[in-house]
Coordinates of C-alpha atoms and ligand atoms in Angstrom, one line a residue:
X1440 CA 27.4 -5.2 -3.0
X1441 CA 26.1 -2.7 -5.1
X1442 CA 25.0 1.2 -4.8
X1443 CA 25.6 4.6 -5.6
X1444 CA 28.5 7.0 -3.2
X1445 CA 28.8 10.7 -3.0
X1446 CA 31.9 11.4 -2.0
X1447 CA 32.3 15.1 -0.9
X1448 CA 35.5 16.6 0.3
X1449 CA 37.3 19.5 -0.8
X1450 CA 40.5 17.7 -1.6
X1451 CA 40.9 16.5 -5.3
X1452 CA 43.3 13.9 -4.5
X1453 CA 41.2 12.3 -2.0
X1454 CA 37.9 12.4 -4.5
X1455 CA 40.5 11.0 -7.3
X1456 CA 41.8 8.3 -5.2
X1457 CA 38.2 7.1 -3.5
X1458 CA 36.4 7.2 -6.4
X1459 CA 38.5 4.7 -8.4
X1460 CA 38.9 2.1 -5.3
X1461 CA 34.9 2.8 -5.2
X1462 CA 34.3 1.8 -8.7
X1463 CA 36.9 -1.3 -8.7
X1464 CA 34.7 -2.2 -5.6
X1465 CA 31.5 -2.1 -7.9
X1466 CA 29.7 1.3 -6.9
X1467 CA 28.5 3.8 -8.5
X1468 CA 30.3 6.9 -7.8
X1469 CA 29.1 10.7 -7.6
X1470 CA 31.7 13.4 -6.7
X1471 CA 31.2 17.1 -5.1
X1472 CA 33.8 19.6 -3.9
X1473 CA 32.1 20.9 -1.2
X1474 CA 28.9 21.1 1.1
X1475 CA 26.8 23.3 -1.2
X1476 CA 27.8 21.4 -4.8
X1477 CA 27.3 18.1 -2.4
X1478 CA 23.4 19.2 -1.9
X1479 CA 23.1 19.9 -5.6
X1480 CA 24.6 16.6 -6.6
X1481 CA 22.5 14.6 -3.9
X1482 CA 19.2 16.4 -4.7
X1483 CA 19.8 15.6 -8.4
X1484 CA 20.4 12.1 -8.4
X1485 CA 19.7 10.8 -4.3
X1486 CA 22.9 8.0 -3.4
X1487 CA 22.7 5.6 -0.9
X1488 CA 25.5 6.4 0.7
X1489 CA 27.7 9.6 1.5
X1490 CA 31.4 9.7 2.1
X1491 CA 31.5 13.3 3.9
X1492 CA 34.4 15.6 4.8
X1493 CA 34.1 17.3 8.0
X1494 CA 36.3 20.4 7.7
X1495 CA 35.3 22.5 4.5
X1496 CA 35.0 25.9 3.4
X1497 CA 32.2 27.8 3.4
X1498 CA 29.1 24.9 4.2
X1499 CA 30.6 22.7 7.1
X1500 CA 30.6 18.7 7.0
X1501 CA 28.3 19.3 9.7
X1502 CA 25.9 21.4 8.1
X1503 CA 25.8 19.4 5.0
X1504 CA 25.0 16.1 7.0
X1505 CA 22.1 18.0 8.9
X1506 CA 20.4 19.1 5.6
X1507 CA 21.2 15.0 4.0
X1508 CA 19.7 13.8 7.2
X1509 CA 16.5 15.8 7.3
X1510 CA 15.7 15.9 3.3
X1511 CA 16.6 12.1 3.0
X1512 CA 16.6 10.0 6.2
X1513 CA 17.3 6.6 4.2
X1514 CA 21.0 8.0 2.9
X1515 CA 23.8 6.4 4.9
X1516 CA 26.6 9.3 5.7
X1517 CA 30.2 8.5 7.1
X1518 CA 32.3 11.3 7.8
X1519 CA 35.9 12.2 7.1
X1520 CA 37.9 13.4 9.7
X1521 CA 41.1 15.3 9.6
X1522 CA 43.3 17.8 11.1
X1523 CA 42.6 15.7 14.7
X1524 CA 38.7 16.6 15.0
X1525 CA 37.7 13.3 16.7
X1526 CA 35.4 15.1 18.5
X1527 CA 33.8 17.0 15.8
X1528 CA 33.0 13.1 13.9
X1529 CA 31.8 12.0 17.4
X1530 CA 28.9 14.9 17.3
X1531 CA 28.4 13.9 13.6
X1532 CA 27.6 10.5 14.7
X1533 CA 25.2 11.9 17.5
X1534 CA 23.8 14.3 14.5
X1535 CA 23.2 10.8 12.5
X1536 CA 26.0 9.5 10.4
X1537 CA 26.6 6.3 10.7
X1538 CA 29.9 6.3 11.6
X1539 CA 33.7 8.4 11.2
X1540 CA 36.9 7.6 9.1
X1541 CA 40.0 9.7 10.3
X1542 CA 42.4 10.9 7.6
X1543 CA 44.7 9.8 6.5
X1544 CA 42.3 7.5 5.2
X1545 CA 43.1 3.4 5.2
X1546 CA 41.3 1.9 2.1
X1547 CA 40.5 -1.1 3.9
X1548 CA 38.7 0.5 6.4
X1549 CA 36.8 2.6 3.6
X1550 CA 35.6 -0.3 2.0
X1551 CA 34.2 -2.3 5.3
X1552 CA 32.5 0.8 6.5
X1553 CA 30.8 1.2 3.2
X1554 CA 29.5 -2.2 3.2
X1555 CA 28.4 -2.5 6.4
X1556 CA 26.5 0.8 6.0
X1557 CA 24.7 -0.3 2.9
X1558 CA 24.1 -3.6 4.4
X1559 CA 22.3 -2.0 7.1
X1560 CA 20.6 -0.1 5.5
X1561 CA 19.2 -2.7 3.7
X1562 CA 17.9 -4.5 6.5
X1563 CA 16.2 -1.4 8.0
X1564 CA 14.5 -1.8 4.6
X1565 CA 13.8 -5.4 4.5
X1566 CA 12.6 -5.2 8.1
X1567 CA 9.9 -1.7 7.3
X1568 CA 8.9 -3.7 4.5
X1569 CA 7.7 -6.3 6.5
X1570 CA 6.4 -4.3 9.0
X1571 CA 4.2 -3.1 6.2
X1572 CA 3.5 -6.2 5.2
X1573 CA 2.3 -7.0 8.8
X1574 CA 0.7 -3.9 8.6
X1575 CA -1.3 -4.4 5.8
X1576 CA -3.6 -7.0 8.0
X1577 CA -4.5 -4.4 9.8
X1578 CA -6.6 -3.1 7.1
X1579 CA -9.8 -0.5 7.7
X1580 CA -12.4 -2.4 5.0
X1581 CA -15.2 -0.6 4.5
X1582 CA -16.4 3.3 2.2
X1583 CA -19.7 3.6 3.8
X1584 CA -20.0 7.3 5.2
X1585 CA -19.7 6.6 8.6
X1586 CA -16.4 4.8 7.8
X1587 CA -15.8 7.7 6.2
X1588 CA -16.1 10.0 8.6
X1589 CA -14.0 7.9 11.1
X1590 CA -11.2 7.7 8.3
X1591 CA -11.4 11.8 8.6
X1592 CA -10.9 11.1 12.0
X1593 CA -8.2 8.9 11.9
X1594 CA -6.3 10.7 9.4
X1595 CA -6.9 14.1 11.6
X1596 CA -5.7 13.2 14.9
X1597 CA -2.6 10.7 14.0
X1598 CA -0.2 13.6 13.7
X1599 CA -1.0 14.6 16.5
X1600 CA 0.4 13.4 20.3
X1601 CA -2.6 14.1 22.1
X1602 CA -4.5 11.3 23.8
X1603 CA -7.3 9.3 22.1
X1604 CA -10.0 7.9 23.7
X1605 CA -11.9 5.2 20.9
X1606 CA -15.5 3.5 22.1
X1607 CA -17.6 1.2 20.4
X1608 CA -19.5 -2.2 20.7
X1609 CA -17.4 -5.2 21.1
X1610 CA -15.8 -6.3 17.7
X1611 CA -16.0 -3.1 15.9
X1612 CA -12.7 -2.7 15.0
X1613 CA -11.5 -0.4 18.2
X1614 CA -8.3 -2.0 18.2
X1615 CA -8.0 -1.2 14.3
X1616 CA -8.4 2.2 14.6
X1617 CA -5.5 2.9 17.2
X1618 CA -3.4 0.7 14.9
X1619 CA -4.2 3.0 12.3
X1620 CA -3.7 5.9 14.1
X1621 CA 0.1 4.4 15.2
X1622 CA 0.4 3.6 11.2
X1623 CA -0.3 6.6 10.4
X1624 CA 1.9 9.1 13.0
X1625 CA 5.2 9.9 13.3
X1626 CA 5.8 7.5 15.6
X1627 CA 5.3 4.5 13.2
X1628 CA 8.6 3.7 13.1
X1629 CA 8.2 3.4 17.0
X1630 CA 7.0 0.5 18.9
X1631 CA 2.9 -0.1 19.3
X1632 CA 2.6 -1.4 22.5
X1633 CA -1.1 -2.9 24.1
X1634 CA -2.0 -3.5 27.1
X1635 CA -5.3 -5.6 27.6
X1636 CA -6.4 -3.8 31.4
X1637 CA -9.1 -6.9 31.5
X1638 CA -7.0 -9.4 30.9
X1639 CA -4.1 -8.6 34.0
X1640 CA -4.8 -9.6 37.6
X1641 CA -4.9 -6.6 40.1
X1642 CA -1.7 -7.9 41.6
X1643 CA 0.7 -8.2 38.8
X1644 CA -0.7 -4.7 37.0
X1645 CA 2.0 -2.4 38.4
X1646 CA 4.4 -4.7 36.8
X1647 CA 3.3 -5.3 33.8
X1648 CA 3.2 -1.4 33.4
X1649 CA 6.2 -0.1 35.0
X1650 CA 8.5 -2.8 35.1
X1651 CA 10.5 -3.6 38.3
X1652 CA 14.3 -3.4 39.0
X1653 CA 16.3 -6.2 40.1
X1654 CA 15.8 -7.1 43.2
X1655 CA 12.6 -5.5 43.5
X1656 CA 10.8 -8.9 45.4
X1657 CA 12.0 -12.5 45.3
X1658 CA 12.8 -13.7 42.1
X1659 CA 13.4 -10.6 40.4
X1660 CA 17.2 -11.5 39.3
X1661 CA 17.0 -8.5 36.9
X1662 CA 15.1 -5.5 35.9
X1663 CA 12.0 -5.8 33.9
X1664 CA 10.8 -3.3 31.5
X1665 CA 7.2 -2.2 31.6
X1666 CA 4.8 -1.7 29.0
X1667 CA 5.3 2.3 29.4
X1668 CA 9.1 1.7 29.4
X1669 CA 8.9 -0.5 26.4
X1670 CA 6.4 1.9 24.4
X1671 CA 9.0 4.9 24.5
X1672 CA 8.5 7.3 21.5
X1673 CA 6.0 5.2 20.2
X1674 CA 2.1 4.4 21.1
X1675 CA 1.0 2.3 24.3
X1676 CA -2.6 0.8 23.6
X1677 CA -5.0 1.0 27.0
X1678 CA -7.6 -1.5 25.9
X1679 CA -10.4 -2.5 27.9
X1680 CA -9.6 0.4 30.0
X1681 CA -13.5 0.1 31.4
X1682 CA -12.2 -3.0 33.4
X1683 CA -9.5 -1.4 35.2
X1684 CA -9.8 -1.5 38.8
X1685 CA -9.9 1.6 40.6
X1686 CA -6.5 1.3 42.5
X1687 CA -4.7 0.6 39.0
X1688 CA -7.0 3.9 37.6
X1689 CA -5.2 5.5 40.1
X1690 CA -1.8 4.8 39.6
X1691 CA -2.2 5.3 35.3
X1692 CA -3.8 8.7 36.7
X1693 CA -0.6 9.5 38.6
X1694 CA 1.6 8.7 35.5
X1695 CA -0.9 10.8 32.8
X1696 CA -0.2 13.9 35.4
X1697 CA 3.4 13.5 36.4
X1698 CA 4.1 12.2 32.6
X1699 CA 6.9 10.1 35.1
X1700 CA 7.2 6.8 37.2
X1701 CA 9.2 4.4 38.8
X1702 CA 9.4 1.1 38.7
X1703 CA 8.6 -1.2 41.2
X1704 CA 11.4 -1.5 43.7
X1705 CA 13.1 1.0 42.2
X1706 CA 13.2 4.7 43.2
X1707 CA 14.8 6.1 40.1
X1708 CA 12.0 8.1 38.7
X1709 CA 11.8 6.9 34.9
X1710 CA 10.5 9.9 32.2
X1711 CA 9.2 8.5 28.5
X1712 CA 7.5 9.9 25.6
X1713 CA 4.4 7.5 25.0
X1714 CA 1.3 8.1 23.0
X1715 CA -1.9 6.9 24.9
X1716 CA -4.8 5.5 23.1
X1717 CA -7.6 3.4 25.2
X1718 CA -9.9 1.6 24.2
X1719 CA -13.4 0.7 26.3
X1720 CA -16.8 -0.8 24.4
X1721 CA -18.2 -0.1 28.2
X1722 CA -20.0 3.4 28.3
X1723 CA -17.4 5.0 30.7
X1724 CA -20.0 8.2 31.8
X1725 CA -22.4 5.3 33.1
X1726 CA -19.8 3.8 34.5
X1727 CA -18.5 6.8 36.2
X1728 CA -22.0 7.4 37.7
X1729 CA -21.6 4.0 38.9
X1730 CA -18.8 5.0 40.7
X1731 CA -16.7 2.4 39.0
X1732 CA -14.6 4.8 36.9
X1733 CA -13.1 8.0 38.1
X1734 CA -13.7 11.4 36.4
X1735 CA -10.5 12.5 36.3
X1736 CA -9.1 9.9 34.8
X1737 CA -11.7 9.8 32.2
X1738 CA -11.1 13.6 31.0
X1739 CA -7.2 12.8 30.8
X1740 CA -7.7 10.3 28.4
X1741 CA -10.5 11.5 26.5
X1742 CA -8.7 14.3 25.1
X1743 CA -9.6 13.3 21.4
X1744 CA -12.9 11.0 21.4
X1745 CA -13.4 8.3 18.2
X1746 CA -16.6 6.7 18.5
X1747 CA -16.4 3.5 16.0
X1748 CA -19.7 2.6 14.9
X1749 CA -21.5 -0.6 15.2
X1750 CA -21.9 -2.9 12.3
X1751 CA -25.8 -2.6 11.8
X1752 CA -25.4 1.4 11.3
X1753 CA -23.4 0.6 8.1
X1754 CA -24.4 -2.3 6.5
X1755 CA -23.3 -1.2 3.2
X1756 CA -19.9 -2.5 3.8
X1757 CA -21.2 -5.9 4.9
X1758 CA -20.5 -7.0 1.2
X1759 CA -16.6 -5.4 1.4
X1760 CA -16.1 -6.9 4.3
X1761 CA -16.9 -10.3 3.4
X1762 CA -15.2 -10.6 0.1
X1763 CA -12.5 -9.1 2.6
X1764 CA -12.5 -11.8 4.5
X1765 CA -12.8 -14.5 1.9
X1766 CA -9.8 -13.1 0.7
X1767 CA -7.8 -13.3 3.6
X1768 CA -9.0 -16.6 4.8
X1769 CA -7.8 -18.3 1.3
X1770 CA -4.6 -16.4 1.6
X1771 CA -3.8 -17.6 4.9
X1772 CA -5.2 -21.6 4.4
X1773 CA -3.5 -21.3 1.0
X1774 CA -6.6 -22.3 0.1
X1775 CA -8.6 -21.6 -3.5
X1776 CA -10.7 -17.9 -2.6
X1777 CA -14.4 -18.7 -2.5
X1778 CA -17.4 -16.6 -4.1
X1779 CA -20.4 -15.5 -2.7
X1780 CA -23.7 -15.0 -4.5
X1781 CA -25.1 -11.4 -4.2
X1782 CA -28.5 -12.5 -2.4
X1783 CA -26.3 -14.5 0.1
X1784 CA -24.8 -11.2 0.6
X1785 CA -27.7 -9.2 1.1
X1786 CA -29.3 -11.8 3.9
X1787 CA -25.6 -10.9 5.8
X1788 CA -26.7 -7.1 5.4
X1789 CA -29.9 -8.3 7.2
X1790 CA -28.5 -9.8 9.9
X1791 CA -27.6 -7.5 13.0
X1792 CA -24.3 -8.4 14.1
X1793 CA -24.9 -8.0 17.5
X1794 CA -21.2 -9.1 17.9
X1795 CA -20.2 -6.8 14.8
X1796 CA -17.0 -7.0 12.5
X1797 CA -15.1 -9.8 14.9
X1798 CA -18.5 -11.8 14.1
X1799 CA -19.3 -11.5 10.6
X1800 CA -15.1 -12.4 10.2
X1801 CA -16.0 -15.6 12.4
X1802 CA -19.0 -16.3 10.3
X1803 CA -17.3 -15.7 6.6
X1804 CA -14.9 -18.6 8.1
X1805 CA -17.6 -21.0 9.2
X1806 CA -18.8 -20.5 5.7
X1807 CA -15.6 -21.5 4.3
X1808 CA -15.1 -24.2 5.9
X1809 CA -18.8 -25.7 6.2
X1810 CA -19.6 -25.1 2.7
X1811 CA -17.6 -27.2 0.3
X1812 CA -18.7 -26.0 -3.7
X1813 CA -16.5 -23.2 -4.6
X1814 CA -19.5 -20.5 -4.3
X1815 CA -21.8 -19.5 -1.6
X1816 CA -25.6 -19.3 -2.2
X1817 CA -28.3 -18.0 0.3
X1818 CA -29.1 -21.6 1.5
X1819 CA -25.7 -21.9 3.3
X1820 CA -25.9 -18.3 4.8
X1821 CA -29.4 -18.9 5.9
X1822 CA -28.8 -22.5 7.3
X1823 CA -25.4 -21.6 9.2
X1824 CA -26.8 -18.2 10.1
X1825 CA -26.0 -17.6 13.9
X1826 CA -29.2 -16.1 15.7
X1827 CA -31.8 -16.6 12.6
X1828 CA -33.5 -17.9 15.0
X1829 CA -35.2 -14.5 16.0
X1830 CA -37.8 -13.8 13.3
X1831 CA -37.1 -12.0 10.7
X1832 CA -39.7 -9.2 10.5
X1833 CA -38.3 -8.2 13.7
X1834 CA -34.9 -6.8 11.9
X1835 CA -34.0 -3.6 11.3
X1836 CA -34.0 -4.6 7.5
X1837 CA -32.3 -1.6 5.1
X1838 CA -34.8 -0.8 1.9
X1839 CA -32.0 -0.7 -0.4
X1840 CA -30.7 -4.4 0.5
X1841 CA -33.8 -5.5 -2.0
X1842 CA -33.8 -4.3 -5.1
X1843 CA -37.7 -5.3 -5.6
X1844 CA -40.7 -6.1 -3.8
X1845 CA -40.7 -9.8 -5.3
X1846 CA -37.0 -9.8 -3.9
X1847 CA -38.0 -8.5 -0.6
X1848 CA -40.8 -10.7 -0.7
X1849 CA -38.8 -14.0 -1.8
X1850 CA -36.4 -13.3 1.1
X1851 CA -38.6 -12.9 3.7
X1852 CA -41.0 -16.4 2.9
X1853 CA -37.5 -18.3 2.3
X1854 CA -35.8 -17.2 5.8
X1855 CA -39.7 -17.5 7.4
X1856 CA -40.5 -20.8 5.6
X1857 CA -36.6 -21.7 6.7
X1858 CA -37.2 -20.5 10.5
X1859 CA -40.8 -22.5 10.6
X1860 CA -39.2 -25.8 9.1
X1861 CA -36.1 -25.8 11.7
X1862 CA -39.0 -25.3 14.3
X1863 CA -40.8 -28.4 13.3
X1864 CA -37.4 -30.3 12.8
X1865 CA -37.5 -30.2 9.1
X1866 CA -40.9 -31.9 9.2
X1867 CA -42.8 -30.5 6.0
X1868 CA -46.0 -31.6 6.7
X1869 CA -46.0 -30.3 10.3
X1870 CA -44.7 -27.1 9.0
X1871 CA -47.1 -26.8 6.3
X1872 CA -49.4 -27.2 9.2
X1873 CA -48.8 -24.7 10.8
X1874 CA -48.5 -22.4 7.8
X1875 CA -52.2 -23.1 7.6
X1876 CA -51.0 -24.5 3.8
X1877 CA -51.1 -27.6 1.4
X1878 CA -48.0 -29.7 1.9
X1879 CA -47.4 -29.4 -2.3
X1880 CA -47.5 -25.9 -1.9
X1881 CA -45.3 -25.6 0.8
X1882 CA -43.1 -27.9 -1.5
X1883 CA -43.1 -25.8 -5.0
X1884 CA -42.3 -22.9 -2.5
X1885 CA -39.3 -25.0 -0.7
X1886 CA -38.1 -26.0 -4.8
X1887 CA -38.9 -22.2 -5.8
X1888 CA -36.9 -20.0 -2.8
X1889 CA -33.9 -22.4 -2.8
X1890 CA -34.4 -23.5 0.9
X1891 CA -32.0 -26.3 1.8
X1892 CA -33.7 -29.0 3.7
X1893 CA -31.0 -29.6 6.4
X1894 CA -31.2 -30.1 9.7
X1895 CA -28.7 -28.2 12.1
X1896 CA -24.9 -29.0 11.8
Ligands
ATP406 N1 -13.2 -2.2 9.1 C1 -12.6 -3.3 9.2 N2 -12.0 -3.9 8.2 C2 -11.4 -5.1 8.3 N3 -11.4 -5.8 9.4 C3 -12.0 -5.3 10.5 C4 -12.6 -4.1 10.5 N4 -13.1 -3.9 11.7 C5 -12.8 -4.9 12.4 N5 -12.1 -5.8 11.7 C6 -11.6 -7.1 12.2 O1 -12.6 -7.6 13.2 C7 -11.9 -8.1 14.3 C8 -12.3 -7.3 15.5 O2 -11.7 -6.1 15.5 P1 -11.0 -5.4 16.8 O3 -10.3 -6.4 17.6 O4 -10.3 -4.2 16.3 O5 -12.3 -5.0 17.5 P2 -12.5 -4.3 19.0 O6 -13.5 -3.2 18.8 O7 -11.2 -4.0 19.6 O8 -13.2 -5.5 19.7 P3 -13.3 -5.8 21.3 O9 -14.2 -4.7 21.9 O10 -14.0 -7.1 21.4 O11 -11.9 -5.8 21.8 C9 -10.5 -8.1 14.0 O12 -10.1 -9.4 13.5 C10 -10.3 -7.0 13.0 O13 -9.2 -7.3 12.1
MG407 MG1 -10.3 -4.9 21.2

């Protein structure tokens, strides 16, 4: 084990003695006589871990730990108790050291405490790094200024506890964006919690929400935590929150007001500190006209409104996205990372994504996996293409996706002449045809434009 002490106490003998068994033990070993030189020392050269004396003149053990606990939260601190103040070390603890030694110290004891300290401490850092790791899936691709504007957003109302309320189209990244918001609070060291409303029957809701104790109906041998219970301090997601039932918009109603509940069978009432976000890609003002969604409940939760915006309004991350995806689909199949050719990228910005980011993701894989030469070329966007079946000069096509008019131009014949031959079941004859064409031009064209003579897969 290695890592750097402060011992602090006001006692030479006790620094002169804990420093040396410190330093046979391996550590490094930084010395202070009391609270104030402590601070100094610690600001200087931050340790891992603190050895701290409780009773000292002038700046307190207690004192000291509060300031080492607020200016660096990753130090370890144990305290040194004399002079009987058990209890004093017992509020330390509460205050956050990690623990008490009482004086006269046993060097045994010193040493074990120390290491297993440090060794948790080390897997409190193992374990954030991998929930960064985890994290880092949950990546928001994309600079285009609407993204923009919803990373202001983001970046506004995560420090925040009020309630969000995030809409958009299915596959937009709803989900995302609440992550984000968790990521990027205070509570991110705090469980995120979700709850799909959709996907729970009616009957097993209140559960699933609020727990129930033991005892609460047959079969419940013990007490079950709910969602809200296990989401304490940290962010419970509301997803689908459009599909809720009314009775169950009720009863979350009753818990956003009272900010309390109790579990099924259980009479205790049960108080946490949870973040709401929800989620709904249904338009919840219709719905509430409908009479399917209740007004009240709406204006609770929609305290701090993100609308995430559908694929087709910012097709200039259509590119980002996809090499995004590329990325991640080799990383994960362990699998070489595929190219794609720029024109193969601008047919994707053409498409409308009716079924937005979750679609183009599912279509970037198809790709991969359909497509077996290391680099992707308009024919295999154009021929795997979900919905090119509509025609093409009925898409909302952006100007700057061509760069030219004999680009624009070569785009549209190759997806029309594409379209017209799928039609005719790759009959080229037929299709010239109909093209009101000679079947050699229709074939110089085919050769010209690239268009892969396939039929479906
Ligand atoms: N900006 C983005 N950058 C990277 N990945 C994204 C982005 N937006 C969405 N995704 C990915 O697309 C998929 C769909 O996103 P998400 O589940 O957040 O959408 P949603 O709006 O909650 O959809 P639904 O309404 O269907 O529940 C996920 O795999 C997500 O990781
Ligand atoms: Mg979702």
């Amino acid at each position: 084990m290695s890592g750097t002490i402060c011992i602090v106490d006001d006692e030479p003998s006790i620094l002169n003695t804990l420093s040396s068994i410190l330093e046979d033990e391996g550590y490094e070993v930084l010395l202070a006589k009391n609270g104030a030189e402590a601070l100094q020392v610690i600001r200087a050269d931050p340790p891992d871990l603190v050895l701290l004396d409780i009773w000292m003149p002038e700046m307190d053990g207690l004192e000291t730990l509060q300031h080492v606990r607020q200016e660096f939260p990753r130090i370890m601190v144990i305290m040194m108790s004399g002079h009987g103040s058990v209890e004093t070390a017992v509020k330390a603890t509460k205050l956050g050291a990690f623990d008490y030694l009482e004086k006269p110290l046993d060097m045994e004891k010193v040493i074990i405490l120390v290491r297993n300290a440090l060794h948790q401490q080390k897997l409190e850092e193992e374990n954030l790094n991998l929930r960064t790791q985890v994290e880092r899936h949950w990546e928001l691709v994309g600079s285009s200024p609407p993204m923009q504007k919803l990373r202001q957003q983001i970046a506004a109302i995560a420090p925040t506890h009020s309630r969000v309320l995030i809409s958009g189209e299915n596959g937009t990244g709803k989900e995302l964006v609440a992550r984000a918001i968790h990521w990027q609070s205070p509570r991110r060291h705090r469980p995120f919690v979700e709850v799909n409303c959709a996907a729970i029957p009616e009957t097993l809701i209140e559960v699933e929400l609020f727990g129930h104790e033991r005892g609460a109906f047959t079969g419940a041998v013990s007490q079950k935590k709910g969602k809200f219970d296990l989401a304490d301090g940290g962010t419970l997601f509301l997803d689908e929150i459009g599909d809720m039932s009314l009775p169950t918009q009720a009863k979350i109603l009753r818990v956003l007001q009272e900010q309390q509940f109790t579990r099924v069978g259980g009479v205790k009432l049960v108080k946490v500190n949870v973040r709401i976000i929800a989620a709904s890609n249904k338009n919840l003002p219709q719905e509430i006209e409908k009479g399917a969604f209740r007004e009240d409940l709406f204006y609770r939760l929609n305290v701090l409104p993100i609308e995430v915006p559908p694929l087709r309004d910012r097709r200039e991350d259509i590119p980002a996205l996809t090499r995004y995806f590329l990325r991640v689909h080799a990383e994960e199949q362990g699998i070489r990372q595929k190219t794609i050719s720029d024109e193969a990228l601008k047919v994707l910005q053409c498409h409308d994504w009716p079924g937005n980011v979750r679609e183009l993701k599912n279509f970037v894989e198809r790709l991969v996996i359909m497509v077996p030469k290391p680099c992707i070329d308009t024919a295999d966007v154009v021929s795997l293409l979900p919905g090119s079946a509509t025609p093409f000069f009925n898409r909302v096509t952006p100007t700057e996706a061509f760069e030219s008019l004999r680009e624009a131009r070569n785009a549209f014949e190759r997806e029309y002449i594409t379209h017209r031959l799928r039609e005719n079941n790759w009959n080229v004859s037929k299709t010239a045809d109909d093209l009101k064409i000679e079947r050699s031009h229709l074939h110089r064209k085919i050769k010209l434009l690239n268009v892969e003579l396939r039929p479906e897969p």
